[in-house]
JSON list of C-alpha atoms in Angstrom, two decimals:
[
{"chain": "A", "resi": 989, "resn": "UNK", "atom": "CA", "xyz": [-12.78, -17.86, 11.68]},
{"chain": "A", "resi": 990, "resn": "UNK", "atom": "CA", "xyz": [-11.90, -14.31, 12.90]},
{"chain": "A", "resi": 991, "resn": "UNK", "atom": "CA", "xyz": [-8.36, -13.59, 12.57]},
{"chain": "A", "resi": 992, "resn": "UNK", "atom": "CA", "xyz": [-6.18, -10.38, 13.18]},
{"chain": "A", "resi": 993, "resn": "UNK", "atom": "CA", "xyz": [-2.89, -11.09, 11.77]},
{"chain": "A", "resi": 994, "resn": "UNK", "atom": "CA", "xyz": [-2.29, -7.67, 10.02]},
{"chain": "A", "resi": 995, "resn": "UNK", "atom": "CA", "xyz": [-0.28, -8.91, 7.36]},
{"chain": "A", "resi": 996, "resn": "UNK", "atom": "CA", "xyz": [-1.33, -6.30, 4.89]},
{"chain": "A", "resi": 997, "resn": "UNK", "atom": "CA", "xyz": [0.14, -2.86, 5.20]},
{"chain": "A", "resi": 998, "resn": "UNK", "atom": "CA", "xyz": [-2.04, -0.03, 5.88]},
{"chain": "A", "resi": 999, "resn": "UNK", "atom": "CA", "xyz": [-0.84, 2.58, 3.24]},
{"chain": "A", "resi": 1000, "resn": "UNK", "atom": "CA", "xyz": [-1.99, 0.57, -0.01]},
{"chain": "A", "resi": 1001, "resn": "UNK", "atom": "CA", "xyz": [-5.30, -0.31, 1.91]},
{"chain": "A", "resi": 1002, "resn": "UNK", "atom": "CA", "xyz": [-5.78, 3.59, 2.12]},
{"chain": "A", "resi": 1003, "resn": "UNK", "atom": "CA", "xyz": [-5.11, 3.94, -1.45]},
{"chain": "A", "resi": 1004, "resn": "UNK", "atom": "CA", "xyz": [-7.67, 1.49, -2.41]},
{"chain": "A", "resi": 1005, "resn": "UNK", "atom": "CA", "xyz": [-10.29, 3.47, -0.69]},
{"chain": "A", "resi": 1006, "resn": "UNK", "atom": "CA", "xyz": [-8.92, 6.61, -2.17]},
{"chain": "A", "resi": 1007, "resn": "UNK", "atom": "CA", "xyz": [-9.01, 5.35, -5.66]},
{"chain": "A", "resi": 1008, "resn": "UNK", "atom": "CA", "xyz": [-12.53, 4.38, -5.52]},
{"chain": "A", "resi": 1009, "resn": "UNK", "atom": "CA", "xyz": [-13.76, 8.02, -5.60]},
{"chain": "A", "resi": 1010, "resn": "UNK", "atom": "CA", "xyz": [-11.66, 10.76, -3.87]},
{"chain": "A", "resi": 1011, "resn": "UNK", "atom": "CA", "xyz": [-13.33, 11.21, -0.44]},
{"chain": "A", "resi": 1012, "resn": "UNK", "atom": "CA", "xyz": [-11.25, 11.59, 2.58]},
{"chain": "A", "resi": 1013, "resn": "UNK", "atom": "CA", "xyz": [-10.02, 8.42, 4.14]},
{"chain": "A", "resi": 1014, "resn": "UNK", "atom": "CA", "xyz": [-10.59, 8.01, 7.78]},
{"chain": "A", "resi": 1015, "resn": "UNK", "atom": "CA", "xyz": [-7.97, 6.13, 9.60]},
{"chain": "A", "resi": 1016, "resn": "UNK", "atom": "CA", "xyz": [-10.40, 3.80, 11.16]},
{"chain": "A", "resi": 1017, "resn": "UNK", "atom": "CA", "xyz": [-11.83, 3.09, 7.73]},
{"chain": "A", "resi": 1018, "resn": "UNK", "atom": "CA", "xyz": [-8.33, 1.70, 6.51]},
{"chain": "A", "resi": 1019, "resn": "UNK", "atom": "CA", "xyz": [-8.19, -0.52, 9.50]},
{"chain": "A", "resi": 1020, "resn": "UNK", "atom": "CA", "xyz": [-11.70, -1.83, 8.89]},
{"chain": "A", "resi": 1021, "resn": "UNK", "atom": "CA", "xyz": [-10.97, -2.49, 5.26]},
{"chain": "A", "resi": 1022, "resn": "UNK", "atom": "CA", "xyz": [-7.74, -4.30, 6.20]},
{"chain": "A", "resi": 1023, "resn": "UNK", "atom": "CA", "xyz": [-9.57, -6.65, 8.57]},
{"chain": "A", "resi": 1024, "resn": "UNK", "atom": "CA", "xyz": [-12.07, -7.43, 5.88]},
{"chain": "A", "resi": 1025, "resn": "UNK", "atom": "CA", "xyz": [-9.58, -7.97, 3.11]},
{"chain": "A", "resi": 1026, "resn": "UNK", "atom": "CA", "xyz": [-7.39, -10.28, 5.50]},
{"chain": "A", "resi": 1027, "resn": "UNK", "atom": "CA", "xyz": [-10.55, -12.32, 6.63]},
{"chain": "A", "resi": 1028, "resn": "UNK", "atom": "CA", "xyz": [-11.45, -12.75, 2.90]},
{"chain": "A", "resi": 1029, "resn": "UNK", "atom": "CA", "xyz": [-8.02, -13.73, 1.96]},
{"chain": "A", "resi": 1030, "resn": "UNK", "atom": "CA", "xyz": [-7.79, -16.21, 4.73]},
{"chain": "A", "resi": 1031, "resn": "UNK", "atom": "CA", "xyz": [-11.08, -17.71, 3.83]},
{"chain": "A", "resi": 1032, "resn": "UNK", "atom": "CA", "xyz": [-10.16, -18.01, 0.21]},
{"chain": "A", "resi": 1033, "resn": "UNK", "atom": "CA", "xyz": [-6.73, -19.58, 1.07]},
{"chain": "A", "resi": 1034, "resn": "UNK", "atom": "CA", "xyz": [-8.24, -22.20, 3.45]},
{"chain": "A", "resi": 1035, "resn": "UNK", "atom": "CA", "xyz": [-10.42, -23.40, 0.77]},
{"chain": "A", "resi": 1036, "resn": "UNK", "atom": "CA", "xyz": [-7.76, -23.08, -1.93]},
{"chain": "A", "resi": 1037, "resn": "UNK", "atom": "CA", "xyz": [-5.66, -25.64, 0.26]},
{"chain": "A", "resi": 1038, "resn": "UNK", "atom": "CA", "xyz": [-8.33, -28.12, 0.43]},
{"chain": "A", "resi": 1039, "resn": "UNK", "atom": "CA", "xyz": [-8.64, -27.83, -3.36]},
{"chain": "A", "resi": 1040, "resn": "UNK", "atom": "CA", "xyz": [-4.75, -28.28, -3.72]},
{"chain": "A", "resi": 1041, "resn": "UNK", "atom": "CA", "xyz": [-4.69, -31.17, -1.57]},
{"chain": "A", "resi": 1042, "resn": "UNK", "atom": "CA", "xyz": [-7.60, -32.70, -3.13]},
{"chain": "A", "resi": 1043, "resn": "UNK", "atom": "CA", "xyz": [-5.80, -32.42, -6.54]},
{"chain": "A", "resi": 1044, "resn": "UNK", "atom": "CA", "xyz": [-2.90, -34.32, -4.95]},
{"chain": "A", "resi": 1045, "resn": "UNK", "atom": "CA", "xyz": [-0.78, -31.25, -4.99]},
{"chain": "A", "resi": 1046, "resn": "UNK", "atom": "CA", "xyz": [1.64, -29.83, -2.12]},
{"chain": "A", "resi": 1047, "resn": "UNK", "atom": "CA", "xyz": [1.42, -26.44, -4.00]},
{"chain": "A", "resi": 1048, "resn": "UNK", "atom": "CA", "xyz": [-1.35, -23.94, -4.12]},
{"chain": "A", "resi": 1049, "resn": "UNK", "atom": "CA", "xyz": [-1.89, -22.70, -7.58]},
{"chain": "A", "resi": 1050, "resn": "UNK", "atom": "CA", "xyz": [-3.83, -19.91, -9.08]},
{"chain": "A", "resi": 1051, "resn": "UNK", "atom": "CA", "xyz": [-6.62, -22.45, -10.29]},
{"chain": "A", "resi": 1052, "resn": "UNK", "atom": "CA", "xyz": [-7.11, -23.34, -6.58]},
{"chain": "A", "resi": 1053, "resn": "UNK", "atom": "CA", "xyz": [-7.64, -19.67, -5.67]},
{"chain": "A", "resi": 1054, "resn": "UNK", "atom": "CA", "xyz": [-9.85, -18.99, -8.63]},
{"chain": "A", "resi": 1055, "resn": "UNK", "atom": "CA", "xyz": [-12.24, -21.95, -7.76]},
{"chain": "A", "resi": 1056, "resn": "UNK", "atom": "CA", "xyz": [-12.03, -21.15, -3.96]},
{"chain": "A", "resi": 1057, "resn": "UNK", "atom": "CA", "xyz": [-13.24, -17.77, -4.65]},
{"chain": "A", "resi": 1058, "resn": "UNK", "atom": "CA", "xyz": [-16.47, -19.18, -6.71]},
{"chain": "A", "resi": 1059, "resn": "UNK", "atom": "CA", "xyz": [-17.18, -21.76, -3.80]},
{"chain": "A", "resi": 1060, "resn": "UNK", "atom": "CA", "xyz": [-17.02, -19.38, -0.99]},
{"chain": "A", "resi": 1061, "resn": "UNK", "atom": "CA", "xyz": [-19.30, -16.70, -2.61]},
{"chain": "I", "resi": 791, "resn": "UNK", "atom": "CA", "xyz": [-15.76, -3.81, -12.61]},
{"chain": "I", "resi": 792, "resn": "UNK", "atom": "CA", "xyz": [-12.39, -5.31, -13.36]},
{"chain": "I", "resi": 793, "resn": "UNK", "atom": "CA", "xyz": [-9.25, -3.53, -11.96]},
{"chain": "I", "resi": 794, "resn": "UNK", "atom": "CA", "xyz": [-5.61, -4.26, -12.07]},
{"chain": "I", "resi": 795, "resn": "UNK", "atom": "CA", "xyz": [-4.01, -1.47, -9.89]},
{"chain": "I", "resi": 796, "resn": "UNK", "atom": "CA", "xyz": [-1.69, -3.74, -7.81]},
{"chain": "I", "resi": 797, "resn": "UNK", "atom": "CA", "xyz": [-1.67, -1.43, -4.68]},
{"chain": "I", "resi": 798, "resn": "UNK", "atom": "CA", "xyz": [-1.20, -4.43, -2.45]},
{"chain": "I", "resi": 799, "resn": "UNK", "atom": "CA", "xyz": [2.37, -5.80, -2.19]},
{"chain": "I", "resi": 800, "resn": "UNK", "atom": "CA", "xyz": [2.85, -9.55, -3.06]},
{"chain": "I", "resi": 801, "resn": "UNK", "atom": "CA", "xyz": [4.76, -10.76, 0.02]},
{"chain": "I", "resi": 802, "resn": "UNK", "atom": "CA", "xyz": [1.95, -10.30, 2.52]},
{"chain": "I", "resi": 803, "resn": "UNK", "atom": "CA", "xyz": [-0.38, -12.07, 0.10]},
{"chain": "I", "resi": 804, "resn": "UNK", "atom": "CA", "xyz": [1.86, -14.84, -0.03]},
{"chain": "I", "resi": 805, "resn": "UNK", "atom": "CA", "xyz": [1.96, -15.19, 4.01]},
{"chain": "I", "resi": 806, "resn": "UNK", "atom": "CA", "xyz": [-1.91, -14.95, 3.95]},
{"chain": "I", "resi": 807, "resn": "UNK", "atom": "CA", "xyz": [-1.83, -18.14, 1.74]},
{"chain": "I", "resi": 808, "resn": "UNK", "atom": "CA", "xyz": [1.01, -19.90, 3.65]},
{"chain": "I", "resi": 809, "resn": "UNK", "atom": "CA", "xyz": [-0.70, -18.85, 7.10]},
{"chain": "I", "resi": 810, "resn": "UNK", "atom": "CA", "xyz": [-3.78, -20.83, 6.04]},
{"chain": "I", "resi": 811, "resn": "UNK", "atom": "CA", "xyz": [-2.33, -24.24, 6.16]},
{"chain": "I", "resi": 812, "resn": "UNK", "atom": "CA", "xyz": [1.47, -24.78, 5.24]},
{"chain": "I", "resi": 813, "resn": "UNK", "atom": "CA", "xyz": [1.47, -25.97, 1.80]},
{"chain": "I", "resi": 814, "resn": "UNK", "atom": "CA", "xyz": [3.66, -24.49, -0.75]},
{"chain": "I", "resi": 815, "resn": "UNK", "atom": "CA", "xyz": [2.65, -21.23, -2.39]},
{"chain": "I", "resi": 816, "resn": "UNK", "atom": "CA", "xyz": [2.90, -21.07, -6.14]},
{"chain": "I", "resi": 817, "resn": "UNK", "atom": "CA", "xyz": [3.83, -17.49, -7.36]},
{"chain": "I", "resi": 818, "resn": "UNK", "atom": "CA", "xyz": [0.84, -17.45, -9.70]},
{"chain": "I", "resi": 819, "resn": "UNK", "atom": "CA", "xyz": [-1.60, -18.29, -6.63]},
{"chain": "I", "resi": 820, "resn": "UNK", "atom": "CA", "xyz": [-0.19, -14.87, -5.03]},
{"chain": "I", "resi": 821, "resn": "UNK", "atom": "CA", "xyz": [-0.94, -12.80, -7.90]},
{"chain": "I", "resi": 822, "resn": "UNK", "atom": "CA", "xyz": [-4.35, -14.39, -8.31]},
{"chain": "I", "resi": 823, "resn": "UNK", "atom": "CA", "xyz": [-5.22, -13.78, -4.50]},
{"chain": "I", "resi": 824, "resn": "UNK", "atom": "CA", "xyz": [-3.92, -10.17, -5.00]},
{"chain": "I", "resi": 825, "resn": "UNK", "atom": "CA", "xyz": [-6.15, -9.51, -7.76]},
{"chain": "I", "resi": 826, "resn": "UNK", "atom": "CA", "xyz": [-9.21, -11.04, -5.84]},
{"chain": "I", "resi": 827, "resn": "UNK", "atom": "CA", "xyz": [-8.47, -8.85, -2.74]},
{"chain": "I", "resi": 828, "resn": "UNK", "atom": "CA", "xyz": [-7.90, -5.67, -4.72]},
{"chain": "I", "resi": 829, "resn": "UNK", "atom": "CA", "xyz": [-11.25, -6.17, -6.59]},
{"chain": "I", "resi": 830, "resn": "UNK", "atom": "CA", "xyz": [-12.98, -7.13, -3.36]},
{"chain": "I", "resi": 831, "resn": "UNK", "atom": "CA", "xyz": [-11.45, -3.76, -1.77]},
{"chain": "I", "resi": 832, "resn": "UNK", "atom": "CA", "xyz": [-12.38, -1.82, -4.87]},
{"chain": "I", "resi": 833, "resn": "UNK", "atom": "CA", "xyz": [-16.09, -3.26, -4.55]},
{"chain": "I", "resi": 834, "resn": "UNK", "atom": "CA", "xyz": [-16.23, -2.54, -0.80]},
{"chain": "I", "resi": 835, "resn": "UNK", "atom": "CA", "xyz": [-14.79, 1.11, -1.11]},
{"chain": "I", "resi": 836, "resn": "UNK", "atom": "CA", "xyz": [-17.14, 2.07, -3.92]},
{"chain": "I", "resi": 837, "resn": "UNK", "atom": "CA", "xyz": [-20.14, 1.32, -1.91]},
{"chain": "I", "resi": 838, "resn": "UNK", "atom": "CA", "xyz": [-18.67, 2.67, 1.31]},
{"chain": "I", "resi": 839, "resn": "UNK", "atom": "CA", "xyz": [-18.34, 5.88, -0.61]},
{"chain": "I", "resi": 840, "resn": "UNK", "atom": "CA", "xyz": [-21.88, 6.19, -1.46]},
{"chain": "I", "resi": 841, "resn": "UNK", "atom": "CA", "xyz": [-22.81, 5.40, 2.14]},
{"chain": "I", "resi": 842, "resn": "UNK", "atom": "CA", "xyz": [-20.53, 8.30, 3.32]},
{"chain": "I", "resi": 843, "resn": "UNK", "atom": "CA", "xyz": [-22.02, 10.77, 0.74]},
{"chain": "I", "resi": 844, "resn": "UNK", "atom": "CA", "xyz": [-25.41, 9.56, 1.72]},
{"chain": "I", "resi": 845, "resn": "UNK", "atom": "CA", "xyz": [-24.70, 10.32, 5.39]},
{"chain": "I", "resi": 846, "resn": "UNK", "atom": "CA", "xyz": [-23.43, 13.95, 4.46]},
{"chain": "I", "resi": 847, "resn": "UNK", "atom": "CA", "xyz": [-19.84, 13.30, 5.05]},
{"chain": "I", "resi": 848, "resn": "UNK", "atom": "CA", "xyz": [-16.90, 13.70, 3.02]},
{"chain": "I", "resi": 849, "resn": "UNK", "atom": "CA", "xyz": [-14.65, 11.29, 5.02]},
{"chain": "I", "resi": 850, "resn": "UNK", "atom": "CA", "xyz": [-15.25, 7.46, 4.72]},
{"chain": "I", "resi": 851, "resn": "UNK", "atom": "CA", "xyz": [-15.45, 5.95, 8.33]},
{"chain": "I", "resi": 852, "resn": "UNK", "atom": "CA", "xyz": [-15.08, 2.56, 9.40]},
{"chain": "I", "resi": 853, "resn": "UNK", "atom": "CA", "xyz": [-18.91, 2.25, 9.88]},
{"chain": "I", "resi": 854, "resn": "UNK", "atom": "CA", "xyz": [-19.33, 2.84, 6.07]},
{"chain": "I", "resi": 855, "resn": "UNK", "atom": "CA", "xyz": [-16.94, 0.07, 5.30]},
{"chain": "I", "resi": 856, "resn": "UNK", "atom": "CA", "xyz": [-18.62, -2.24, 7.65]},
{"chain": "I", "resi": 857, "resn": "UNK", "atom": "CA", "xyz": [-22.00, -1.48, 6.32]},
{"chain": "I", "resi": 858, "resn": "UNK", "atom": "CA", "xyz": [-20.73, -1.84, 2.54]},
{"chain": "I", "resi": 859, "resn": "UNK", "atom": "CA", "xyz": [-19.48, -5.36, 3.09]},
{"chain": "I", "resi": 860, "resn": "UNK", "atom": "CA", "xyz": [-22.77, -6.48, 4.40]},
{"chain": "I", "resi": 861, "resn": "UNK", "atom": "CA", "xyz": [-24.51, -4.83, 1.54]},
{"chain": "I", "resi": 862, "resn": "UNK", "atom": "CA", "xyz": [-22.37, -6.28, -1.14]},
{"chain": "I", "resi": 863, "resn": "UNK", "atom": "CA", "xyz": [-22.45, -10.05, 0.23]}
]
């Protein structure tokens, strides 16, 4: 599912790119990475919710996130 | 490579989980998702840097990020 909710602020995204190696960070690259990370976060979260419900819980736990990452890889 | 730089703020991470379906968001789940997204962002960024250098540029562009995502999937 494609989303465009822009929850993540742009400045830390730029730092993640900058930290990776020191090249200049184009503004469009920050927006591109933000969209990728929000999409990935949404995919993980949806799977984690299914896992939490499956376990009979109403709270998403770290173990749900961790298993969800393995499942969607 | 495992990183723990905590560039991303925790509140938007919690909203990504919350937006995915409305269950309660455990605090440890926010931290787990933050680590996953930062790791994924770092992996993408490192590959994007290689691609930018390969193209003879000193600036990371959106097209580098987009190709990097395809390559590391």
